[in-house]
Amino acid sequence: MHNLTASWIPPNERSKFVTSYLGSSVGVAITYPICGFVIDRWGWEVVFYSSGFTGTVWFAAWWLLIYDNPHEHPRITHNEREYIVNSLGQSVAKDKAPVPWGAILTDRTVLMNIVAQVGGVWGFFTLMTNGPSYFKFIHGWNIRETGLLSGLPHLLRMGWAYVFSQLGDYLLRSGKMSRPNVRKLATAVCCIGQGFFMLGLAYSGCDRYRAIVFLTLAVAIHGAVSTGPLASIVDISPNYAGVILGIINTIVASVGFLTPMVVGYLTYQNQTVVQWQKVFWIATLFLFVSGILYCTISNSKLKSWNSPEGEQNSAEKEMKDMRKNKEEGTADEKGAMLRSAEKNGATAT
């Protein structure tokens, strides 16, 4: 998806488009309640058949309608194509160069993207995967009720993502905030903001209504990730955005099985408010630390290694600086020698 974003979407409209990635939240919002009803009435097998059929229909539509770049699309207008191409400028190369693995893996913004997404996803997965169990064991909800509860926050997550992406793109278009600061603002909202709501959930006790409110807000506010770390990946390197996203997703995927392990370790045969409080506190720490680190260290500017020319220019600049420093050093040495000679001559006289 990030390759498509880099090839199709003007820089100041990326936040809004990347929000479409969170369409999965709409799918979850619809699927959870339906699955709860289907399992309760017909059994779990039907859920897999219906989900598989829906995915197949989606794939057919994608295959027929999606093109890699504006030049290949047969139905867009000439003006639209020119607008997209001109807005992207030279940031997207026509011919891909070898992947600069070393530069990518050591870049601080890439590393901070990993940190931010690990933290955000830890909080999100804690709620998405284990939220139904929390409400079942602590608040006594059945599968149909937890299905309805699990769907609503994800629908709101998509809604908040769209609203915040509009704000982010407006700040960029109007020049009221720089691109790096927009990404930091969004990351602070989706990580640190989620952390505060997670704390509220931790101290909800047996009050189910308070727990519902805090869980819903904690999931919903994570939607700002589409304007933050997700969009930042395309900002720093349109040419290798897909590679970077693949690296990040590979690492972040580990959170998907680590969070249930932690929850299981803390709550197995010990389903108490205190133990679940520990679960939510761990998630809160991940969210706070990752958000603070990203906002402090990350910088979402286009990287020199995004293109071979950029690397070459950077190398040339480095060589020029080295030559300049060497020349200045040589001049200083010559000056020192002349001053020493003059001093010796004066002494001899």
mmCIF file of C-alpha atoms in Angstrom, residues 50 69 76 85 98 104 126 141 143 146 162 176-177 184 197 269-270 289 298 308 311 348-349:
data_model
loop_
_atom_site.group_PDB
_atom_site.id
_atom_site.type_symbol
_atom_site.label_atom_id
_atom_site.label_comp_id
_atom_site.label_asym_id
_atom_site.label_seq_id
_atom_site.Cartn_x
_atom_site.Cartn_y
_atom_site.Cartn_z
ATOM 1 C CA SER A 50 -18.443 -16.016 5.019
ATOM 2 C CA ASN A 69 0.908 4.508 -10.867
ATOM 3 C CA ILE A 76 -7.968 9.239 -15.182
ATOM 4 C CA VAL A 85 3.009 13.765 -11.192
ATOM 5 C CA PRO A 98 19.286 -1.172 -4.975
ATOM 6 C CA ILE A 104 17.410 2.429 6.294
ATOM 7 C CA THR A 126 -4.148 -5.237 24.238
ATOM 8 C CA TRP A 141 -20.686 -10.108 29.412
ATOM 9 C CA ILE A 143 -20.240 -13.363 23.480
ATOM 10 C CA THR A 146 -18.793 -8.451 23.730
ATOM 11 C CA TYR A 162 -10.495 10.715 9.090
ATOM 12 C CA LYS A 176 0.708 26.550 9.854
ATOM 13 C CA MET A 177 2.850 23.588 10.885
ATOM 14 C CA LYS A 184 4.851 14.386 15.945
ATOM 15 C CA PHE A 197 -7.349 6.605 28.367
ATOM 16 C CA GLN A 269 -6.812 -18.590 36.669
ATOM 17 C CA ASN A 270 -6.566 -15.182 38.301
ATOM 18 C CA VAL A 289 7.614 5.844 26.282
ATOM 19 C CA SER A 298 12.130 11.626 14.949
ATOM 20 C CA PRO A 308 20.887 7.506 -5.696
ATOM 21 C CA GLU A 311 23.268 9.689 -1.784
ATOM 22 C CA ALA A 348 68.357 36.174 15.758
ATOM 23 C CA THR A 349 68.443 39.889 14.964
#
